[in-house]
PDB file of C-alpha atoms in Angstrom:
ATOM      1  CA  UNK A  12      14.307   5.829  -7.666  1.00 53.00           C
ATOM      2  CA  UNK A  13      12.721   9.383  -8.527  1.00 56.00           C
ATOM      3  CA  UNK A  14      12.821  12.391  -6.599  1.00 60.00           C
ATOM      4  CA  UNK A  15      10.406  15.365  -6.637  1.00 60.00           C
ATOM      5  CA  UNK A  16      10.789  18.606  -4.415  1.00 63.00           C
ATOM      6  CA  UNK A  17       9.202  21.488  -5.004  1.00 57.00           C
ATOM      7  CA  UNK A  18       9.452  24.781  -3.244  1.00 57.00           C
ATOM      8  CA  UNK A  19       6.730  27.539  -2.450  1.00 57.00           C
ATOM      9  CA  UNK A  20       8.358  30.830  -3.539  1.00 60.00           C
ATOM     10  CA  UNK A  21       7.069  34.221  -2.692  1.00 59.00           C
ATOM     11  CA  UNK A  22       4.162  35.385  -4.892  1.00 59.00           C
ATOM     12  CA  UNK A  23       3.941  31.888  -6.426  1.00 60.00           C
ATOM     13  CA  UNK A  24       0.631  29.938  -7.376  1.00 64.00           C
ATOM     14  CA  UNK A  25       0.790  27.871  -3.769  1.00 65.00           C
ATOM     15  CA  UNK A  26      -2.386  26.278  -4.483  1.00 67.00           C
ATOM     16  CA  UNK A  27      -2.166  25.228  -7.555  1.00 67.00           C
ATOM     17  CA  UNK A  28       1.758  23.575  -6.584  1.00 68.00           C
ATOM     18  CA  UNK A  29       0.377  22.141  -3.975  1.00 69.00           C
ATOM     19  CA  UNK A  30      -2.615  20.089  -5.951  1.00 70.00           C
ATOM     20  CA  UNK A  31      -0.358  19.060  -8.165  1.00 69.00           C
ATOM     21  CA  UNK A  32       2.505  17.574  -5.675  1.00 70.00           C
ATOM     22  CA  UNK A  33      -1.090  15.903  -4.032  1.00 71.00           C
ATOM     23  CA  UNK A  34      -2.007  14.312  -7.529  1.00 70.00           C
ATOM     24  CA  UNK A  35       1.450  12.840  -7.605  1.00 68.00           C
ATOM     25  CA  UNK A  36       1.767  11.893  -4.580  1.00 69.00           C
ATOM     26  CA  UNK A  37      -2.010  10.268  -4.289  1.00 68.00           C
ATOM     27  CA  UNK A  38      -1.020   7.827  -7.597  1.00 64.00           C
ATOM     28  CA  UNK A  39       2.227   6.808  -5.604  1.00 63.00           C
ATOM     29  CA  UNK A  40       0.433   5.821  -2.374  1.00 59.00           C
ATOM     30  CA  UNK A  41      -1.798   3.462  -4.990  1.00 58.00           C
ATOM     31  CA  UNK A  42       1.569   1.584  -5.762  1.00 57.00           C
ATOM     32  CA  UNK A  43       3.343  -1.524  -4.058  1.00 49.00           C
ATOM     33  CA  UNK A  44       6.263   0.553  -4.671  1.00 51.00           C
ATOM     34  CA  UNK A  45       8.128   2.698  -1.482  1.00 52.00           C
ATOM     35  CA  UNK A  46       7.738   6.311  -1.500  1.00 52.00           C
ATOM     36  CA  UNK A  47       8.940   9.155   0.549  1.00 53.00           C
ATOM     37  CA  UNK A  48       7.459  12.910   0.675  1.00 50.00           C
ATOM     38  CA  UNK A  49       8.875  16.161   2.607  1.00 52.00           C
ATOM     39  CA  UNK A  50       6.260  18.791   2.691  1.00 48.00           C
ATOM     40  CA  UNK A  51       6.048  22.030   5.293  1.00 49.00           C
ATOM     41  CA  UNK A  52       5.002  21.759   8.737  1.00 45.00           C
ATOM     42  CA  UNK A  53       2.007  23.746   8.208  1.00 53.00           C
ATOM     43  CA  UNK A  54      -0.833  24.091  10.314  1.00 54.00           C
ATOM     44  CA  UNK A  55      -3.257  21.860   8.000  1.00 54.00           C
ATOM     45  CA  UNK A  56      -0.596  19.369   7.750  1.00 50.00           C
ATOM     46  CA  UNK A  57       0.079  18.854  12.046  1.00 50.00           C
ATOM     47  CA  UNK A  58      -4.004  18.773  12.090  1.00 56.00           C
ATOM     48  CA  UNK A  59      -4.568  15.736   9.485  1.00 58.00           C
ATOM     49  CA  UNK A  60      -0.457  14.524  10.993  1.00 49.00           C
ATOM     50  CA  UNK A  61      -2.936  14.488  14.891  1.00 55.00           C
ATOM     51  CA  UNK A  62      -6.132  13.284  13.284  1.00 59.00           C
ATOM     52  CA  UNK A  63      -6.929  10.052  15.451  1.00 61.00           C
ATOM     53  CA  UNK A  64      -8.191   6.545  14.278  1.00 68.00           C
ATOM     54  CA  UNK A  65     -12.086   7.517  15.338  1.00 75.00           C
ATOM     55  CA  UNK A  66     -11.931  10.576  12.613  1.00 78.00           C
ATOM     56  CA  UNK A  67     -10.312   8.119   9.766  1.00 77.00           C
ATOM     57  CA  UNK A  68     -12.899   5.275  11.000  1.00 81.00           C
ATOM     58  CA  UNK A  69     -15.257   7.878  10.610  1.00 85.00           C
ATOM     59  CA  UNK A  70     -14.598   7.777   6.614  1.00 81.00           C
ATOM     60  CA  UNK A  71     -15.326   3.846   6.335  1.00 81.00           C
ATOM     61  CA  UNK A  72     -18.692   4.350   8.152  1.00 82.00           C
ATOM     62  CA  UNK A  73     -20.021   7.104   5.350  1.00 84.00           C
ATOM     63  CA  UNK A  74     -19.161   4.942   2.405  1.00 81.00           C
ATOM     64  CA  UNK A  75     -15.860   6.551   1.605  1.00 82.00           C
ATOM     65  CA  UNK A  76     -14.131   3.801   0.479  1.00 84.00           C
ATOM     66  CA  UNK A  77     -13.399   1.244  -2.158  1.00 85.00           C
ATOM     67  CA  UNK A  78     -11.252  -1.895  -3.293  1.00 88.00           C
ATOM     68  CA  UNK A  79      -8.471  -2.600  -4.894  1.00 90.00           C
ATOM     69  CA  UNK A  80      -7.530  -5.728  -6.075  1.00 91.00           C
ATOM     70  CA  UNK A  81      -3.810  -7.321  -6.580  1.00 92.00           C
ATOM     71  CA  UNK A  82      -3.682 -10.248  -9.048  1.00 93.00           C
ATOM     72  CA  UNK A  83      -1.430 -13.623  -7.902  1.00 95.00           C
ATOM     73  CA  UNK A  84      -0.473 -15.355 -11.101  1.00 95.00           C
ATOM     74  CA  UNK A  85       0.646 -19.024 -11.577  1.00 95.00           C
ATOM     75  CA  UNK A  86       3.433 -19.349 -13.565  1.00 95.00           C
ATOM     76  CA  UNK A  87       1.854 -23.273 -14.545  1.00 92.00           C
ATOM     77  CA  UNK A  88      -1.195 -22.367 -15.050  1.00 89.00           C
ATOM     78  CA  UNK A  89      -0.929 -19.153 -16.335  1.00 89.00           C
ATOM     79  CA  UNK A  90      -3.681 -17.379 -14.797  1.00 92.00           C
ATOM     80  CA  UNK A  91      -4.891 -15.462 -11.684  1.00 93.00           C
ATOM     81  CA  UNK A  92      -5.257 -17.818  -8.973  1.00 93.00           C
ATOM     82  CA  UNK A  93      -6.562 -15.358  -5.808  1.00 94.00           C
ATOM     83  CA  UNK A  94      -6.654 -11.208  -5.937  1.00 93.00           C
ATOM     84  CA  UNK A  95      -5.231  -9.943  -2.508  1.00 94.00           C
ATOM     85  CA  UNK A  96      -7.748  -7.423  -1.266  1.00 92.00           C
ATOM     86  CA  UNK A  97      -6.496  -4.361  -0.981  1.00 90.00           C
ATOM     87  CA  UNK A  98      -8.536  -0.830   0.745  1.00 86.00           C
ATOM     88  CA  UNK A  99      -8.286   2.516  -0.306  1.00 85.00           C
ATOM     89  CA  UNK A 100      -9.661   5.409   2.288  1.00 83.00           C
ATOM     90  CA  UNK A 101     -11.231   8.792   0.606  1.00 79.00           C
ATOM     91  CA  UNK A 102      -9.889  11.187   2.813  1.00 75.00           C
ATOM     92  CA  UNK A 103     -11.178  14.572   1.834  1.00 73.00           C
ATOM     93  CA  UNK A 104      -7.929  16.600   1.688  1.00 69.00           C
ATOM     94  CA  UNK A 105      -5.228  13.544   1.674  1.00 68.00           C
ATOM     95  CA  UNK A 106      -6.552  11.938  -1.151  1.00 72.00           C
ATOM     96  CA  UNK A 107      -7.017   8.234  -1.466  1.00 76.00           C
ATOM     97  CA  UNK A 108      -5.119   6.659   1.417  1.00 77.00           C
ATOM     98  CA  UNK A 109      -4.226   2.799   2.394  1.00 78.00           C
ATOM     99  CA  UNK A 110      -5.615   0.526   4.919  1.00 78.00           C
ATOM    100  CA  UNK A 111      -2.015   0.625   6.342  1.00 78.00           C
ATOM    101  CA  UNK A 112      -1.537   3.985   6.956  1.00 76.00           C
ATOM    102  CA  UNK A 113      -5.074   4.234   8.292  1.00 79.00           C
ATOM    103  CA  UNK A 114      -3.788   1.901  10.952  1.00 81.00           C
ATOM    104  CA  UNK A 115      -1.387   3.953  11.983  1.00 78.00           C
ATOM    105  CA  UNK A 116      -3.958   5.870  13.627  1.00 78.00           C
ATOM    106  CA  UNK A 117      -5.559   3.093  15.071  1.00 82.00           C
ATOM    107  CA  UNK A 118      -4.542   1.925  18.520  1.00 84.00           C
ATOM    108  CA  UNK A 119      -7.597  -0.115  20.200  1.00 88.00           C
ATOM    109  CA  UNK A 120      -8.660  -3.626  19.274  1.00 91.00           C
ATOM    110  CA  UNK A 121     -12.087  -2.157  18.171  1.00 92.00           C
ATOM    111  CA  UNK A 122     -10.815   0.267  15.936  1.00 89.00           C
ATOM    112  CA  UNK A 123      -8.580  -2.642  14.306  1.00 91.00           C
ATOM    113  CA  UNK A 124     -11.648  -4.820  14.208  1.00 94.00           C
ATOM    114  CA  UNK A 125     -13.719  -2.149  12.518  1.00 90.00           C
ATOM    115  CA  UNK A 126     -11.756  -2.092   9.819  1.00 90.00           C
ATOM    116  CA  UNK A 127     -11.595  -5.633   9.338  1.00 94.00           C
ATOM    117  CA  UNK A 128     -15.609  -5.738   9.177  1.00 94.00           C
ATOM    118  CA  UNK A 129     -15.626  -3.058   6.277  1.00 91.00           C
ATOM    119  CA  UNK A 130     -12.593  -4.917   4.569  1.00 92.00           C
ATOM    120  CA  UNK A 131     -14.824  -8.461   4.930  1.00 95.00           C
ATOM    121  CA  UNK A 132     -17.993  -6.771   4.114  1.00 93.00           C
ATOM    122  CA  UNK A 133     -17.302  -5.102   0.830  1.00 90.00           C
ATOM    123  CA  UNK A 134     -15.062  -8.304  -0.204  1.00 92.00           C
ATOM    124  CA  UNK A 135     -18.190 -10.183   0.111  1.00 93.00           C
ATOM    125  CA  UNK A 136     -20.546  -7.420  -1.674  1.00 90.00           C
ATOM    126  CA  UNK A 137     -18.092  -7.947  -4.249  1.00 86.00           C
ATOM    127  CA  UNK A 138     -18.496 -11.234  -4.749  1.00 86.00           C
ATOM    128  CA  UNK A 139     -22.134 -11.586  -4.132  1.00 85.00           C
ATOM    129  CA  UNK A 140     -22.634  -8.830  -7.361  1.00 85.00           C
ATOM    130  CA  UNK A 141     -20.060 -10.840  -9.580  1.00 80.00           C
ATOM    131  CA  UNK A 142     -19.525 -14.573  -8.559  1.00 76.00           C
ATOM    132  CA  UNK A 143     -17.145 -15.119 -11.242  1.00 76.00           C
ATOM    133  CA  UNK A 144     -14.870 -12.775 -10.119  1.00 77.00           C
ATOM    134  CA  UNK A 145     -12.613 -15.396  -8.632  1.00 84.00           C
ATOM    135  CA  UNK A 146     -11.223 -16.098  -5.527  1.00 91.00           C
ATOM    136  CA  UNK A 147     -10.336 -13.416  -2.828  1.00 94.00           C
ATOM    137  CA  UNK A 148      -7.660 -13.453   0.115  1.00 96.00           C
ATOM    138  CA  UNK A 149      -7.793 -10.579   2.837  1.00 96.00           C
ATOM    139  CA  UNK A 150      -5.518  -9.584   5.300  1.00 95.00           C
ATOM    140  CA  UNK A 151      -6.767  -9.247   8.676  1.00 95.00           C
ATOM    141  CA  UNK A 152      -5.122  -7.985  12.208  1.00 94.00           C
ATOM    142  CA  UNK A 153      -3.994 -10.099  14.943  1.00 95.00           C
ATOM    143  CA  UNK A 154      -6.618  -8.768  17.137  1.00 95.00           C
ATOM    144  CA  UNK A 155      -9.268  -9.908  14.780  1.00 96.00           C
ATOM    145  CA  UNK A 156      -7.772 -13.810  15.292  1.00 96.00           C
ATOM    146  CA  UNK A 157      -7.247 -13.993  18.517  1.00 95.00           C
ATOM    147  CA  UNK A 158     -11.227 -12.740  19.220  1.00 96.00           C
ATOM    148  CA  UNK A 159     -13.622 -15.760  18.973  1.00 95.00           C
ATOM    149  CA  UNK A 160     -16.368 -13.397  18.860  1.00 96.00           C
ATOM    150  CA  UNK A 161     -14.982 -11.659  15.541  1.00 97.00           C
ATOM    151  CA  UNK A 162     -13.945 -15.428  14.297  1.00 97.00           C
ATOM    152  CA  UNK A 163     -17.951 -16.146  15.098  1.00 97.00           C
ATOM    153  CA  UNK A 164     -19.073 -13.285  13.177  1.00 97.00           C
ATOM    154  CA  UNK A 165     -16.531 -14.154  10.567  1.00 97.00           C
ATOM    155  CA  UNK A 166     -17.832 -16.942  10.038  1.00 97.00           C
ATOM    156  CA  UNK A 167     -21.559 -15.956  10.335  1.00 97.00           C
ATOM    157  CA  UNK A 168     -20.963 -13.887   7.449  1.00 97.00           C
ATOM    158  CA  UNK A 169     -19.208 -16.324   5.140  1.00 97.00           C
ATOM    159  CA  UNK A 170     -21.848 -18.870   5.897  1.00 96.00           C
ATOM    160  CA  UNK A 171     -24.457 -16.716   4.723  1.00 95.00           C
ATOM    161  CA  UNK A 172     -23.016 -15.232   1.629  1.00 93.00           C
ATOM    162  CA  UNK A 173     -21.756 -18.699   0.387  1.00 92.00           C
ATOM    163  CA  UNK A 174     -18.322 -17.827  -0.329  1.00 91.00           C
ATOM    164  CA  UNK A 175     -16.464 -19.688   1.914  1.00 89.00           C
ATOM    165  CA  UNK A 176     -14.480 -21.182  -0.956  1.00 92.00           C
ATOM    166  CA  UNK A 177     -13.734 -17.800  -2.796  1.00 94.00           C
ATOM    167  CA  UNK A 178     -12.159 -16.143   0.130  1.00 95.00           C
ATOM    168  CA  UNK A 179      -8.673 -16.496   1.324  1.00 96.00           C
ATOM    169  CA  UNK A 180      -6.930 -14.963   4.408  1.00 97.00           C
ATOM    170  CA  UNK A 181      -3.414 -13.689   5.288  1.00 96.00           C
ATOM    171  CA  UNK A 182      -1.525 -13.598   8.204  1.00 94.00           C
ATOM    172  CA  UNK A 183       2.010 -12.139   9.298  1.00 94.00           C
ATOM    173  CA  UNK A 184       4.321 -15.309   9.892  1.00 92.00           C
ATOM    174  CA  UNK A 185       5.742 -13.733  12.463  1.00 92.00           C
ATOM    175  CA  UNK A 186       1.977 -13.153  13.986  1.00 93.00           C
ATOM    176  CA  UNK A 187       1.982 -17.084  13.532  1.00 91.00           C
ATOM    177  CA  UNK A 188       5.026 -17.929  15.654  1.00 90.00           C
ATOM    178  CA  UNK A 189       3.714 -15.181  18.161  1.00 90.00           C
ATOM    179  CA  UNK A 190       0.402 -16.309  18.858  1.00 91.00           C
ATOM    180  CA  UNK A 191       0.739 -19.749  17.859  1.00 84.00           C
ATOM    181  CA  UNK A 192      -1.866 -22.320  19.396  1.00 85.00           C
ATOM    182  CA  UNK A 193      -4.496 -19.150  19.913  1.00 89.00           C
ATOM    183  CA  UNK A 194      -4.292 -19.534  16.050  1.00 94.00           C
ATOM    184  CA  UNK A 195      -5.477 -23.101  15.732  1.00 92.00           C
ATOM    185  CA  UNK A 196      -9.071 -22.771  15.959  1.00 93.00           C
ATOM    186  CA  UNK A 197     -10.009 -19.677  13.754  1.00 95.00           C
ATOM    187  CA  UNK A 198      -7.345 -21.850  11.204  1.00 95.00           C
ATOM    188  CA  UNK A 199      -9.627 -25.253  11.497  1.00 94.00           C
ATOM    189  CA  UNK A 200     -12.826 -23.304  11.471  1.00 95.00           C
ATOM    190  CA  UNK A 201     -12.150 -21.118   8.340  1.00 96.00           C
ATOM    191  CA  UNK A 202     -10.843 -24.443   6.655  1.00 94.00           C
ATOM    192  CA  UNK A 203     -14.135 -26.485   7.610  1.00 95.00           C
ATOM    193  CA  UNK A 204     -16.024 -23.552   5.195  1.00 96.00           C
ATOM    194  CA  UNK A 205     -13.646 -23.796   2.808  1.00 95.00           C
ATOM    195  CA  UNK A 206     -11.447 -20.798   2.643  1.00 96.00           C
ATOM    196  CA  UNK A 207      -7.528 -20.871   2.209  1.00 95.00           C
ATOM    197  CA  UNK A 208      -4.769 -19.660   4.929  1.00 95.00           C
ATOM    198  CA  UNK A 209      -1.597 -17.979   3.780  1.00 96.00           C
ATOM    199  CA  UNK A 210       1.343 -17.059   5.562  1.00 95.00           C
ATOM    200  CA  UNK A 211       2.164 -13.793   4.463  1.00 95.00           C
ATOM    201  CA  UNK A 212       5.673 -11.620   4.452  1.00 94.00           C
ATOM    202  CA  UNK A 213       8.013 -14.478   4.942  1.00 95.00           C
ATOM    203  CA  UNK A 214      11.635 -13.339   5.009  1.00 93.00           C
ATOM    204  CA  UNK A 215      13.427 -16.283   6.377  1.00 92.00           C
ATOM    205  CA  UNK A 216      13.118 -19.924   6.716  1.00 89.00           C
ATOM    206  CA  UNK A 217      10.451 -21.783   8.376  1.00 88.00           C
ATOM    207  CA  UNK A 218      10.376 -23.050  11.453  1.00 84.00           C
ATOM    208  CA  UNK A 219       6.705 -24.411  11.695  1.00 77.00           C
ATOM    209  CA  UNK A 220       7.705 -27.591  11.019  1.00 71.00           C
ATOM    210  CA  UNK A 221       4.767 -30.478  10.891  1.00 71.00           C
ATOM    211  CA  UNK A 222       2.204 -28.738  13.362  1.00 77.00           C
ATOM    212  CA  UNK A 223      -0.962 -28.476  13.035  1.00 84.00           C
ATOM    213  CA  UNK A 224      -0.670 -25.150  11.676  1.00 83.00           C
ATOM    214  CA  UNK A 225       1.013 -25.971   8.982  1.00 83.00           C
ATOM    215  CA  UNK A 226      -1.261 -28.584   7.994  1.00 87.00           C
ATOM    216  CA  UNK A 227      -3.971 -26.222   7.614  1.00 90.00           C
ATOM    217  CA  UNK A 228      -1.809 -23.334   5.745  1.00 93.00           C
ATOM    218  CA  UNK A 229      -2.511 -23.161   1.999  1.00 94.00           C
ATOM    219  CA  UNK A 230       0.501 -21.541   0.493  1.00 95.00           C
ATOM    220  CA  UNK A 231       3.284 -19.116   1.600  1.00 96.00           C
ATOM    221  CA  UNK A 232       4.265 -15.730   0.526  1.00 97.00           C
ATOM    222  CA  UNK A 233       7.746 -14.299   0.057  1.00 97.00           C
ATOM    223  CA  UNK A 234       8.035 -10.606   1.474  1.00 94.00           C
ATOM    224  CA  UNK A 235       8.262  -7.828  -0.995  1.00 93.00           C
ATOM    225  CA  UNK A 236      12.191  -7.113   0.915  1.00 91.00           C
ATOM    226  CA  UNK A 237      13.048 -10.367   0.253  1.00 94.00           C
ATOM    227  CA  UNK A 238      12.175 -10.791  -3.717  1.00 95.00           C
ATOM    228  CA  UNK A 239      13.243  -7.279  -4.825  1.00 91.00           C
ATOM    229  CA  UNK A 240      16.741  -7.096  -6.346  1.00 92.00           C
ATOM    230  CA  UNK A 241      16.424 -10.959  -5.422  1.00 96.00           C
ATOM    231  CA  UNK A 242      19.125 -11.419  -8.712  1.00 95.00           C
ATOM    232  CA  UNK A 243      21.511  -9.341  -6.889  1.00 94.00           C
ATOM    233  CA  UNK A 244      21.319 -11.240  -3.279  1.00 95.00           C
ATOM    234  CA  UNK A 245      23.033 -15.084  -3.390  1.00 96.00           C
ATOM    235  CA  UNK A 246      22.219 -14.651   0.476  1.00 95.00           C
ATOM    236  CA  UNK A 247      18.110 -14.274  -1.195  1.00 95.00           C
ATOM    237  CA  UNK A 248      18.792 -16.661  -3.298  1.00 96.00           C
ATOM    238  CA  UNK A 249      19.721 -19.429  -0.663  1.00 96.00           C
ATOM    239  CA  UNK A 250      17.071 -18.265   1.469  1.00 96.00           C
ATOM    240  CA  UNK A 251      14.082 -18.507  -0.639  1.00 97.00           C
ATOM    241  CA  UNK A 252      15.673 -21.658  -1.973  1.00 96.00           C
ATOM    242  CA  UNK A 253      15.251 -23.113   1.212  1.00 96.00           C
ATOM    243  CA  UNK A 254      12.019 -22.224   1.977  1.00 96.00           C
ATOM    244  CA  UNK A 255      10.895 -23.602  -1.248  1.00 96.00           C
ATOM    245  CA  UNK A 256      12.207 -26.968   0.098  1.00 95.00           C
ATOM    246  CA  UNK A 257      10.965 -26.604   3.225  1.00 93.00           C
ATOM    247  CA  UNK A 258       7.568 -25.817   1.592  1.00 93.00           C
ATOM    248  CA  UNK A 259       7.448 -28.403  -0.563  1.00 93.00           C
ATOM    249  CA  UNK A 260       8.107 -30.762   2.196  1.00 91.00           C
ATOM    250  CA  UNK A 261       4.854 -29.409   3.709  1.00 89.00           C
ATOM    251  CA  UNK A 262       2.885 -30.115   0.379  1.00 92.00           C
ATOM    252  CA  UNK A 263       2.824 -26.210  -0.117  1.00 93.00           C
ATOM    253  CA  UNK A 264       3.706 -23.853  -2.719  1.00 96.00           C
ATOM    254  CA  UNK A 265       5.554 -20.490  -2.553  1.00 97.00           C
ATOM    255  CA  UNK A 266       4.654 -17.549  -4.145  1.00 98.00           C
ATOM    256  CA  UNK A 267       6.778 -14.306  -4.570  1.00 97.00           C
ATOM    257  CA  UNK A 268       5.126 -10.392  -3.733  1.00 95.00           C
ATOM    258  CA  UNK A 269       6.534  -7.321  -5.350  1.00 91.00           C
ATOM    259  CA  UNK A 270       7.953  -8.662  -8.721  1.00 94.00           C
ATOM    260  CA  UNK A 271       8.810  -5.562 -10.310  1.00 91.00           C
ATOM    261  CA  UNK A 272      11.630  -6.815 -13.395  1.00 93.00           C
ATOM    262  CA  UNK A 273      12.329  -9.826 -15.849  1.00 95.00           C
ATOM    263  CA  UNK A 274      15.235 -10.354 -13.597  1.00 95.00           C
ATOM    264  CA  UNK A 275      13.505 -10.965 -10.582  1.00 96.00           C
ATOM    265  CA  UNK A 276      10.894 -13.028 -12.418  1.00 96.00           C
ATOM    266  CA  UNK A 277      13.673 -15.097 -14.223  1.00 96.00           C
ATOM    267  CA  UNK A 278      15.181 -15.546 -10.729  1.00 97.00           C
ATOM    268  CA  UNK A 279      12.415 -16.652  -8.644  1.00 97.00           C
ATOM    269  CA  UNK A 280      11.125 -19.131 -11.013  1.00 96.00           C
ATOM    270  CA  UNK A 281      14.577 -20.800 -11.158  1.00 97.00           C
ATOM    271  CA  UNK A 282      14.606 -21.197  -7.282  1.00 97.00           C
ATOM    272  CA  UNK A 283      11.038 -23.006  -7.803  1.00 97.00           C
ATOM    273  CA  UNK A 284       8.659 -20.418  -6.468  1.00 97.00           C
ATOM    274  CA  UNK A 285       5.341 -21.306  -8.428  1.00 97.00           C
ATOM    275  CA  UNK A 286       3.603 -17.724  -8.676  1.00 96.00           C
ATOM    276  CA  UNK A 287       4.061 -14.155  -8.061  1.00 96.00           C
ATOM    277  CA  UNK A 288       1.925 -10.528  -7.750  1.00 95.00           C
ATOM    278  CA  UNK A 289       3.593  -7.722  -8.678  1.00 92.00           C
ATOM    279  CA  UNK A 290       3.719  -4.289 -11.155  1.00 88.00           C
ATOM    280  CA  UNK A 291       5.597  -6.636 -13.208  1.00 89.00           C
ATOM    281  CA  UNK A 292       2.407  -8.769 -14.078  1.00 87.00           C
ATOM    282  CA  UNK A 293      -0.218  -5.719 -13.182  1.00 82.00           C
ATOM    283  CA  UNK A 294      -0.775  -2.889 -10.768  1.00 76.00           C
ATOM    284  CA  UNK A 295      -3.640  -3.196  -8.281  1.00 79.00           C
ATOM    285  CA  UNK A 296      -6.922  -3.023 -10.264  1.00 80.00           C
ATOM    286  CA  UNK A 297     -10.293  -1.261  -9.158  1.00 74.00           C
ATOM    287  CA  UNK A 298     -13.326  -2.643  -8.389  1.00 60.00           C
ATOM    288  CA  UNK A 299     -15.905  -1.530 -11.104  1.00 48.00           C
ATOM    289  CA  UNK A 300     -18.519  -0.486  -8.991  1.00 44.00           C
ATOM    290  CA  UNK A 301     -17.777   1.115  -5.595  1.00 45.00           C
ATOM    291  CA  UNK A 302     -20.776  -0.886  -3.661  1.00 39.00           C
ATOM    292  CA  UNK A 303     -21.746   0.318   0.214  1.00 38.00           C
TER     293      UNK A 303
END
């Protein structure tokens, strides 16, 4: 862990302390890695602190955005298999922020669902400029599944950008034991076109069982909590050792999120996970053309 502080002194060079703790802190909010920040309760700050989900919505409808994306590697194959989208926000004084802290803003299914149409959209304006890019997975919000009318438009849009096959999507498990059957028919009808359905931040074992959810889920992802300082944990260790067997009895592979060291690499490969993403294999990369 690293620690920064820094304080504003009388008669000091505020501004220029203050772009520099930004510039810090803006390449630390670009990392899977946690991060805390103390700053002053200053007027500025308790404005952007009270800015509402409409004002940070209103950055994604002028083109203020772009993509990141976060590799998945095989460990047989030894190459990417699907790059987890990832947004970035350009706020004008915050610097580039997350999707997820943009959604702490956000408290209407609209808002949610907005975001989820720019997410979608640029993913497939990505692929439509470079079709070799590979294949894409995207998290979207429960609200989103649960709304047959986004699931239509969905599905309008993957239908007529012919990428069906390139485009992956994630989901909470614990969204999937909540919701449940409301699930089943945005799973079937994103499988019909193609795309893949993973079941994202697992932390415990499974209790899915043979349903037909789990026939139509394509792989399942360990959470970041549960693979870090896995090496350390035999209480980890037994638990991802039994979802592995639980997967595998499902005809599913597991793949690890977060890998950070060789120990945690060494570890999850000897419990039979089959692929990981992580700072270990690369950081989140750009997209080389911000397209809107």
């Amino acid at each position: 862990m690293k620690l920064g502080a820094c304080f504003y002194q009388e008669n000091k060079q505020q501004t220029q302390v203050y772009q520099s703790a930004k510039s810090a802190l803006s390449i630390a909010q670009n990392q899977v890695w946690q991060h805390t920040h103390l700053v002053h309760l200053t007027e500025l700050l308790a404005k952007r602190l009270n800015e509402d989900g409409e004002a940070l919505l209103s950055y994604l409808k002028a083109g203020q955005f772009s993509l990141f994306f976060q590799p998945l590697f095989d460990f047989l194959a030894e190459d990417v298999i699907v790059s987890e989208a990832l947004l970035r926000v350009t706020h004008k004084e915050m610097g580039r922020i997350s999707a997820k802290q943009v959604m702490q803003h956000l408290y209407t299914s609209e808002q949610f669902q907005f975001l989820d149409r720019a997410i979608v959209k640029q993913v497939l304006s990505v692929y439509e400029q470079e079709r070799s890019f590979g294949k894409v997975s995207i998290n979207l919000h429960i609200s989103s599944w649960v709304d047959s009318q986004f699931i239509d438009w969905l599905e309008g849009q993957l239908i007529a950008s012919h990428s069906g096959a390139a485009i992956g999507f994630e989901l909470s498990i614990e969204e999937v034991y909540q919701h449940g059957e409301r699930l089943l028919a945005a799973f079937d009808r994103l499988n019909r076109l193609g795309c893949d359905i993973y079941l994202d931040n697992v932390t415990q074992a499974l209790t899915l069982g043979r349903s037909p959810l789990a026939e139509l889920v394509k792989a399942v992802k360990l959470s970041y909590e549960l693979v870090h300082g896995i090496e350390k944990s035999a209480y980890r260790k037994r638990t991802v050792k039994q979802i592995v067997a639980q997967a595998r009895s499902l005809g599913i592979p597991v793949y690890a999120v977060g890998v950070e060291t060789v120990a945690e690499l060494s570890c999850i490969k000897g419990l039979g996970v089959k692929g990981a993403q992580g700072h270990y294999f690369s950081a989140p990369l750009q997209q080389l053309a911000d397209i809107h």
